[in-house]
Coordinates of C-alpha atoms in Angstrom, one line a residue:
M18 CA -16.6 154.2 -272.4
H19 CA -15.8 150.5 -272.4
F20 CA -14.2 148.9 -274.8
F21 CA -14.6 145.2 -275.3
P22 CA -12.9 143.1 -277.5
I23 CA -14.2 140.0 -279.4
G24 CA -11.9 138.4 -282.1
R25 CA -9.8 140.3 -284.6
G26 CA -11.1 143.3 -286.1
H27 CA -14.0 144.2 -283.9
V28 CA -15.1 145.6 -281.1
F29 CA -18.0 146.5 -279.5
M30 CA -18.3 149.5 -278.1
H31 CA -20.7 150.0 -274.4
H32 CA -21.1 153.6 -273.9
V33 CA -22.7 155.2 -271.1
L34 CA -23.5 158.3 -270.8
T35 CA -24.4 160.4 -268.0
S36 CA -24.7 163.8 -268.8
G37 CA -28.4 165.4 -269.6
D38 CA -27.0 165.9 -272.6
Y39 CA -27.1 163.0 -275.5
Y40 CA -25.9 161.3 -278.3
T41 CA -26.4 160.9 -282.1
H42 CA -25.4 157.9 -284.0
P43 CA -26.2 159.3 -288.2
I44 CA -28.3 155.6 -288.5
S45 CA -30.2 155.9 -284.3
K46 CA -30.8 158.1 -281.5
V47 CA -30.0 157.0 -278.6
N48 CA -31.7 157.2 -275.3
P49 CA -29.2 159.2 -272.7
S50 CA -30.5 157.2 -269.4
R51 CA -29.9 153.7 -271.0
S52 CA -27.1 152.1 -272.5
W53 CA -26.3 151.0 -275.7
I54 CA -23.9 148.5 -277.4
F55 CA -22.5 149.6 -281.4
P56 CA -20.4 147.4 -283.5
L57 CA -17.2 149.4 -284.5
C58 CA -14.3 148.1 -286.9
S59 CA -10.5 147.7 -284.9
V60 CA -7.0 147.1 -286.2
S61 CA -4.2 145.7 -284.9
T62 CA -0.4 145.9 -285.5
N63 CA 0.3 142.7 -282.9
G64 CA -1.9 140.1 -284.4
K65 CA -4.0 139.4 -281.2
G66 CA -7.1 141.2 -281.6
G67 CA -6.1 144.0 -279.6
L68 CA -8.3 146.9 -278.9
V69 CA -8.6 149.6 -281.2
P70 CA -8.9 152.9 -280.2
A71 CA -10.3 156.3 -280.6
S72 CA -13.4 158.5 -281.5
F73 CA -13.4 161.4 -282.7
F74 CA -16.6 163.7 -280.9
L75 CA -17.0 167.0 -282.0
S76 CA -16.6 167.4 -278.0
S77 CA -13.1 167.3 -276.8
D78 CA -13.6 166.1 -273.1
W79 CA -15.2 162.9 -275.3
F80 CA -12.5 162.6 -277.4
K81 CA -9.5 162.8 -274.2
H82 CA -11.5 160.9 -272.5
V83 CA -11.2 158.1 -275.4
S84 CA -7.8 159.4 -275.9
G85 CA -6.5 159.7 -272.7
V86 CA -5.5 155.4 -273.0
G87 CA -1.9 156.0 -273.9
D88 CA 0.0 156.0 -276.8
S89 CA -0.6 152.2 -277.6
W90 CA -3.2 152.8 -280.0
V91 CA -2.3 152.6 -283.4
G92 CA -6.2 152.6 -285.1
T93 CA -8.5 155.1 -284.9
I94 CA -12.3 154.8 -285.4
A95 CA -14.8 157.6 -286.1
T96 CA -18.6 158.4 -285.3
V97 CA -19.8 161.2 -285.2
A98 CA -21.9 163.2 -282.8
F99 CA -24.2 165.8 -285.1
H100 CA -25.7 167.5 -282.2
S101 CA -22.7 168.8 -281.1
T102 CA -23.5 172.2 -279.2
R103 CA -19.4 173.4 -279.4
F104 CA -19.7 173.8 -283.3
G105 CA -21.6 174.8 -286.1
T106 CA -22.9 173.8 -289.1
K107 CA -19.3 173.8 -290.9
M108 CA -17.8 172.2 -288.7
R109 CA -20.0 169.3 -288.8
L110 CA -20.0 168.3 -292.0
V111 CA -16.0 168.7 -292.1
H112 CA -15.5 166.1 -288.9
A113 CA -19.4 164.1 -290.8
L114 CA -16.5 163.8 -294.1
L115 CA -13.7 163.1 -291.4
A116 CA -15.4 160.5 -290.0
L117 CA -15.7 159.0 -293.4
L118 CA -12.6 158.8 -294.4
L119 CA -11.3 157.3 -291.2
V120 CA -13.8 154.4 -290.6
I121 CA -13.2 153.7 -294.4
F122 CA -9.7 152.7 -293.4
A123 CA -9.6 151.5 -290.5
C124 CA -12.2 148.9 -291.5
S125 CA -10.5 147.7 -294.3
G126 CA -7.1 147.6 -292.8
H127 CA -5.3 149.5 -294.1
M128 CA -5.1 152.6 -291.6
G129 CA -1.3 152.3 -290.8
M130 CA -1.3 155.4 -287.9
A131 CA -0.7 157.3 -284.6
M132 CA -1.3 160.1 -283.1
D133 CA -1.9 161.7 -280.0
G134 CA -4.9 161.8 -278.4
R135 CA -4.2 164.9 -276.7
E136 CA -2.5 166.7 -279.4
A137 CA -5.5 165.3 -281.5
A138 CA -7.4 167.0 -279.4
E139 CA -5.6 170.7 -278.7
A140 CA -5.5 170.6 -282.9
M141 CA -9.4 170.1 -283.3
E142 CA -10.1 172.4 -280.5
E143 CA -8.4 175.0 -282.0
N144 CA -8.5 174.5 -285.7
P145 CA -10.9 171.9 -286.7
E146 CA -9.7 172.3 -290.6
E147 CA -5.8 171.0 -289.8
L148 CA -6.8 168.0 -288.4
L149 CA -8.6 167.3 -291.4
Q150 CA -5.5 167.7 -293.7
W151 CA -3.7 165.7 -291.3
A152 CA -6.5 162.4 -292.1
L153 CA -5.4 163.6 -295.5
N154 CA -1.6 163.0 -295.4
H155 CA -2.1 160.1 -293.5
S156 CA -4.1 158.4 -296.0
D157 CA -3.2 155.5 -297.8
T158 CA -2.9 156.5 -301.4
E159 CA -2.2 153.0 -302.9
A160 CA -5.6 151.8 -301.0
L161 CA -7.6 154.7 -302.1
K162 CA -5.9 154.3 -305.9
K163 CA -6.9 150.5 -305.3
M164 CA -10.2 151.5 -304.7
A165 CA -10.7 153.6 -307.3
E166 CA -9.3 150.9 -309.9
D167 CA -12.3 148.9 -309.0
A168 CA -14.8 151.5 -309.6
R169 CA -13.2 151.8 -312.6
Q170 CA -13.0 148.3 -313.4
G171 CA -16.4 147.6 -312.2
K172 CA -17.2 150.4 -314.7
E173 CA -15.7 149.3 -318.0
E174 CA -17.5 145.6 -317.3
A175 CA -21.1 146.9 -317.0
V176 CA -20.1 148.8 -320.3
R177 CA -19.1 145.8 -321.4
R178 CA -22.0 143.5 -320.4
M179 CA -24.5 146.5 -322.2
K180 CA -22.7 145.9 -325.0
D181 CA -23.2 142.4 -325.7
I182 CA -26.7 143.0 -324.9
R183 CA -27.5 145.2 -327.3
E184 CA -24.9 143.2 -329.8
T185 CA -27.4 140.5 -329.1
M186 CA -30.3 142.4 -329.1
E187 CA -29.8 143.0 -332.6
Y188 CA -28.6 140.2 -334.3
L189 CA -32.5 139.1 -332.6
S190 CA -34.0 141.6 -334.4
K191 CA -32.2 140.7 -338.1
Q192 CA -33.1 136.7 -337.4
V193 CA -37.4 138.1 -336.7
P194 CA -38.8 140.9 -338.9
S195 CA -40.7 143.3 -337.2
E196 CA -44.4 143.3 -337.7
A197 CA -43.4 146.7 -340.2
Q198 CA -41.1 144.1 -341.7
E199 CA -43.8 141.5 -342.4
M200 CA -46.4 144.2 -343.4
Q201 CA -44.5 145.3 -346.0
Q202 CA -43.7 141.4 -347.5
F203 CA -46.8 141.1 -347.4
V204 CA -47.9 144.6 -349.9
R205 CA -44.3 143.0 -352.4
I206 CA -46.6 139.9 -352.8
L207 CA -49.8 141.8 -352.8
E208 CA -48.0 144.2 -355.4
S209 CA -46.7 141.1 -357.7
G210 CA -47.5 140.5 -361.2
E211 CA -46.3 136.9 -361.2
L212 CA -47.7 135.2 -357.9
G213 CA -51.0 133.6 -358.0
V214 CA -54.4 134.0 -356.8
Q215 CA -53.4 131.7 -353.7
T216 CA -50.3 133.0 -352.8
K217 CA -51.9 136.6 -352.4
A218 CA -55.2 135.0 -350.5
D219 CA -52.7 133.5 -347.8
A220 CA -50.4 136.8 -347.7
M221 CA -54.6 138.7 -347.5
E222 CA -54.9 136.7 -344.6
G223 CA -52.3 136.4 -342.6
L224 CA -52.0 141.0 -343.0
Q225 CA -55.8 140.1 -341.4
F226 CA -54.0 139.6 -338.1
L227 CA -51.1 142.5 -338.1
L228 CA -54.1 145.2 -339.3
E229 CA -55.9 144.5 -335.7
S230 CA -53.4 147.2 -334.4
I231 CA -53.8 151.1 -335.4
D232 CA -50.8 151.4 -335.0
N233 CA -50.0 149.5 -337.5
A234 CA -52.9 150.1 -339.2
N235 CA -51.8 153.9 -340.1
D236 CA -48.0 152.0 -340.5
F237 CA -49.7 150.5 -343.5
S238 CA -51.1 153.0 -344.4
K239 CA -47.8 154.6 -345.0
M240 CA -46.5 152.1 -347.0
G241 CA -48.9 151.9 -350.2
G242 CA -51.7 149.4 -348.4
V243 CA -55.1 151.7 -348.6
E244 CA -53.9 151.4 -353.0
V245 CA -53.1 148.1 -352.4
L246 CA -56.6 146.8 -351.3
H247 CA -58.4 149.4 -354.0
E248 CA -56.5 146.7 -356.4
M249 CA -57.3 144.0 -354.5
L250 CA -61.3 144.8 -354.2
E251 CA -61.6 144.9 -358.3
E252 CA -59.4 142.0 -358.8
E253 CA -61.8 139.4 -360.7
D254 CA -61.5 136.7 -358.1
E255 CA -64.0 136.7 -355.4
N256 CA -62.1 135.2 -352.1
L257 CA -59.4 138.0 -352.8
R258 CA -62.0 140.8 -352.7
S259 CA -64.0 139.7 -349.6
R260 CA -60.4 139.4 -347.7
A261 CA -59.5 142.7 -349.2
A262 CA -63.5 144.1 -347.5
H263 CA -62.7 141.6 -344.5
A264 CA -59.0 143.9 -344.2
L265 CA -59.8 146.8 -345.3
G266 CA -62.9 146.3 -342.4
I267 CA -60.5 145.5 -339.5
A268 CA -57.9 148.7 -340.4
A269 CA -60.9 150.9 -340.5
A270 CA -62.4 149.9 -337.1
N271 CA -62.1 152.7 -334.7
N272 CA -59.2 154.6 -336.4
P273 CA -60.7 158.0 -337.8
K274 CA -56.8 158.1 -339.0
F275 CA -57.7 155.0 -341.5
Q276 CA -61.1 156.5 -342.0
L277 CA -60.1 159.5 -343.3
T278 CA -56.6 158.2 -345.5
V279 CA -58.6 155.9 -347.7
M280 CA -61.2 158.4 -348.6
D281 CA -58.4 161.0 -349.3
R282 CA -56.6 158.8 -351.9
R283 CA -59.0 156.7 -352.7
P284 CA -62.2 158.1 -352.2
E285 CA -64.3 155.1 -355.1
V286 CA -63.6 152.6 -352.6
L287 CA -67.2 153.8 -350.7
R288 CA -68.6 152.9 -354.5
I289 CA -67.0 149.8 -354.8
L290 CA -67.9 148.2 -350.9
M291 CA -71.6 150.1 -351.3
E292 CA -71.7 148.0 -354.8
M293 CA -70.5 144.7 -353.1
T294 CA -73.3 145.0 -350.3
K295 CA -75.8 144.1 -353.4
M296 CA -73.8 141.1 -355.1
A297 CA -76.1 137.8 -355.0
D298 CA -73.0 136.1 -353.8
H299 CA -73.7 136.8 -348.9
R300 CA -70.2 136.1 -348.4
L301 CA -69.5 139.5 -350.3
Q302 CA -72.3 141.0 -349.2
K303 CA -71.0 140.5 -345.3
K304 CA -68.3 141.0 -346.1
G305 CA -69.2 144.8 -348.1
L306 CA -71.0 145.7 -345.0
Y307 CA -68.9 145.2 -343.1
A308 CA -66.2 147.2 -344.1
L309 CA -68.6 149.8 -345.3
S310 CA -69.4 150.1 -341.5
A311 CA -66.5 150.0 -340.5
L312 CA -65.5 153.2 -342.8
V313 CA -68.3 155.3 -342.1
R314 CA -69.0 155.4 -338.7
N315 CA -68.2 157.6 -336.4
V316 CA -66.7 160.3 -339.1
D317 CA -68.7 163.0 -340.3
E318 CA -67.0 163.7 -343.4
V319 CA -67.2 159.6 -344.7
Q320 CA -70.7 160.1 -343.5
E321 CA -71.6 162.7 -345.6
L322 CA -70.0 161.0 -348.3
F323 CA -72.1 158.1 -347.6
Y324 CA -75.4 159.6 -347.9
A325 CA -74.6 161.9 -351.0
H326 CA -74.3 158.3 -352.4
G327 CA -77.4 156.9 -351.8
G328 CA -76.1 154.4 -348.4
L329 CA -79.2 154.9 -346.8
V330 CA -81.3 153.5 -349.6
V331 CA -78.6 150.7 -349.6
L332 CA -79.7 149.5 -346.6
E333 CA -83.2 150.3 -346.3
T334 CA -82.8 147.4 -349.5
L335 CA -80.5 145.4 -347.7
A336 CA -82.9 144.8 -344.3
D337 CA -86.5 144.1 -346.6
D338 CA -84.5 141.7 -349.0
T339 CA -85.4 138.3 -347.3
S340 CA -83.1 136.7 -349.3
S341 CA -80.3 138.0 -348.2
G342 CA -80.2 136.1 -345.4
D343 CA -81.6 137.3 -341.0
Q344 CA -78.0 138.1 -340.7
I345 CA -76.9 140.1 -343.1
R346 CA -80.7 142.1 -342.4
I347 CA -79.7 143.0 -338.5
R348 CA -76.6 144.4 -339.1
A349 CA -78.0 146.1 -341.5
L350 CA -79.8 147.4 -339.5
Q351 CA -77.8 147.5 -336.5
F352 CA -75.6 149.9 -339.0
F353 CA -78.6 152.4 -339.2
S354 CA -78.9 152.6 -335.5
D355 CA -75.5 153.7 -335.4
L356 CA -75.9 156.0 -338.0
L357 CA -79.1 157.8 -336.3
V358 CA -77.5 158.1 -333.1
H359 CA -74.3 159.8 -334.7
S360 CA -76.6 162.0 -337.1
H361 CA -80.5 162.3 -335.9
K362 CA -79.5 165.9 -335.4
K363 CA -78.5 167.6 -337.9
A364 CA -80.8 169.6 -339.4
N365 CA -80.0 168.6 -342.9
L366 CA -80.1 164.7 -343.0
E367 CA -84.1 164.7 -340.3
H368 CA -85.6 164.0 -343.6
A369 CA -83.6 161.9 -345.1
L370 CA -82.8 159.9 -341.8
R371 CA -86.6 160.6 -340.6
S372 CA -88.0 158.7 -344.5
S373 CA -85.1 155.5 -343.8
A374 CA -86.4 155.3 -340.2
A375 CA -89.6 154.5 -341.0
N376 CA -89.1 152.0 -343.9
M377 CA -87.0 149.9 -341.2
V378 CA -90.1 149.3 -338.6
C379 CA -91.3 146.9 -340.5
P380 CA -88.1 144.8 -341.6
A381 CA -87.1 144.8 -337.6
V382 CA -90.3 143.4 -336.8
E383 CA -90.9 140.9 -339.5
L384 CA -87.3 140.0 -338.3
L385 CA -88.5 139.0 -334.5
S386 CA -90.9 136.0 -335.4
H387 CA -88.0 133.2 -336.4
V388 CA -84.9 135.0 -334.8
D389 CA -83.1 133.6 -332.0
V390 CA -83.4 135.2 -328.5
A391 CA -79.7 137.1 -329.8
G392 CA -81.3 139.0 -332.8
I393 CA -84.2 139.6 -330.9
D394 CA -81.9 141.3 -328.6
D395 CA -80.0 143.2 -331.3
I396 CA -83.9 144.0 -333.1
L397 CA -84.7 145.5 -330.0
R398 CA -81.9 147.9 -329.3
V399 CA -82.6 149.5 -333.1
V400 CA -86.2 149.3 -332.4
R401 CA -85.4 151.5 -329.0
V402 CA -83.6 153.9 -331.2
I403 CA -86.2 154.2 -334.1
E404 CA -88.3 155.5 -331.3
E405 CA -86.3 157.8 -329.1
T406 CA -84.5 159.4 -332.3
N407 CA -88.0 159.6 -334.3
G408 CA -90.8 159.9 -331.4
R409 CA -93.5 157.0 -330.8
R410 CA -95.7 157.9 -332.8
L411 CA -93.4 157.1 -335.8
L412 CA -93.5 153.9 -334.5
L413 CA -96.9 153.1 -334.0
E414 CA -97.6 154.7 -337.9
N415 CA -95.2 152.4 -339.1
G416 CA -95.8 149.3 -337.0
S417 CA -99.4 148.6 -337.7
K418 CA -98.2 148.3 -341.3
C419 CA -97.4 145.0 -340.4
N420 CA -99.3 144.2 -337.8
A421 CA -96.6 144.6 -334.9
R422 CA -99.0 144.1 -332.6
E423 CA -99.4 140.7 -333.4
I424 CA -95.9 139.6 -334.4
L425 CA -94.7 141.2 -330.7
G426 CA -97.0 138.8 -328.8
N427 CA -96.0 135.8 -329.9
T428 CA -92.7 136.9 -329.5
H429 CA -93.8 137.4 -326.4
K430 CA -94.9 134.5 -325.4
K431 CA -92.6 132.5 -326.8
V432 CA -88.9 133.9 -324.9
A433 CA -91.8 133.9 -321.7
A434 CA -92.1 130.6 -321.8
D435 CA -88.4 129.6 -322.3
A436 CA -87.0 132.2 -319.5
A437 CA -90.1 129.4 -317.3
K438 CA -88.8 127.0 -318.7
S439 CA -84.8 128.2 -318.0
H440 CA -86.0 128.4 -314.3
S441 CA -87.8 125.2 -314.1
M442 CA -85.4 122.7 -315.7
E443 CA -83.5 120.4 -314.3
Y444 CA -79.9 120.3 -314.0
D445 CA -77.4 116.6 -313.0
H446 CA -76.0 118.0 -310.1
E447 CA -72.2 117.7 -311.5
L448 CA -73.4 119.6 -314.8
R449 CA -75.5 122.3 -313.6
E450 CA -73.5 125.6 -313.8
S451 CA -76.2 127.4 -311.7
A452 CA -74.7 131.0 -312.5
E453 CA -74.4 130.4 -316.4
E454 CA -78.0 129.2 -315.8
E455 CA -79.3 132.3 -313.7
S456 CA -78.0 134.7 -316.4
G457 CA -79.8 133.1 -319.2
A458 CA -83.1 132.6 -317.5
Q459 CA -82.8 136.2 -316.2
F460 CA -81.6 137.2 -319.8
L461 CA -84.9 135.9 -321.3
E462 CA -87.3 137.7 -318.3
D463 CA -85.7 141.1 -319.6
L464 CA -86.5 140.2 -323.1
A465 CA -90.0 138.8 -322.5
A466 CA -90.3 142.2 -320.4
Q467 CA -89.5 144.6 -322.9
L468 CA -92.0 142.6 -325.6
Q469 CA -94.7 143.1 -323.5
E470 CA -94.1 146.9 -323.5
L471 CA -93.6 147.5 -326.7
V472 CA -96.8 145.2 -326.9
G473 CA -98.9 147.2 -324.9
K474 CA -97.4 150.6 -326.6
F475 CA -98.8 149.0 -330.2
S476 CA -102.4 147.6 -328.5
T477 CA -105.9 149.7 -330.2
K478 CA -106.0 151.5 -326.9
G479 CA -102.8 152.6 -326.8
N480 CA -102.5 152.9 -330.1
E481 CA -105.3 155.4 -330.3
H482 CA -103.7 157.3 -327.4
E483 CA -100.7 157.8 -329.1
L484 CA -102.3 159.0 -332.8

């Protein structure tokens, strides 16, 4: 064992093992055939950076070897050999604790004690517990107190900082209202009998943004929101009614809890929305249909009421009414398509749904003749659902009543031409976005293929085969 001083308070220990056993440090395992260097702490009373012994090993032979250099050494460095063959697990733990205490005080410069190496070795071999007690008795209690005080002060500082953070957050929460508080303010505005129509319309617009969150929508219902929207739907002002329907549709979309709450508290809302779809004002029609479809979709209990109140007739009328505009007609078809997917297997609804499906074929085919490609795609989806849920026979029988083959053929030619044009069109190389061009051309080709397939189904030969 060799020590090399490198300055005050530092020493390197060059430990060469020559025995067959090997030494293991808590953080590194050493190959017995190689030398190793390990940094240690040292304490000196002469101020000259002298070497500081020694090490407590679990082998008294090693301890005697290290400490046998004399009594002039005044500090102690502790390292622990965990692979001792002389002591059991209990004693290795005792020595580990002792080593920790000694390292702390040696490295901090608070160890000022001397002990004869041979005496320590004998005490360790005869009764290791006495060695631990000796170390505790010679510890610097003032240093321990200082360490404890530092820890206490650090904890107090952390507690103080957390308190400051909490106070800051509480202050900010009072200055900036939460979304729930904002909704409560809007409810108070809408309930007020003193505020004007424009103020309430602005409040309804702000409310629409907040209701996009399902959690907010359900909280809104707990604040009396369902009742407020019901009142707004019956206002004379068409702007308020339109915004109320839109807000209701946002809150009900994909939110069964809110849908059921509306039907439980204000079931008459369903009737009001159905009547709104019959209005001459297309904006009210559109908002009413949007709210109606959001309220009815995917909830059996609400759909049963919808069917009982003549909801299918309402949708047939909207799909067939050319004065309603293409967008409203397509949305009515899509709403019906959703109902077919959800309810077509229910025995009590089979006849009603099949009858409505038959009445929806011609409005769908007629729309194909003048809508844009996005509308064509929407309508073809509806046609596929009608065929899948009610069979090709129903599609062909009712399509033949409105010259479906000719309309489909003309639409196919138009879309196919657009697809070819999209492929051949030349773009300025700086403005070209090849990925979008390719995607658009492919979309048109897919539509053309679907239309061609439908034309084949409505051909005379195909028709006779199906019928």
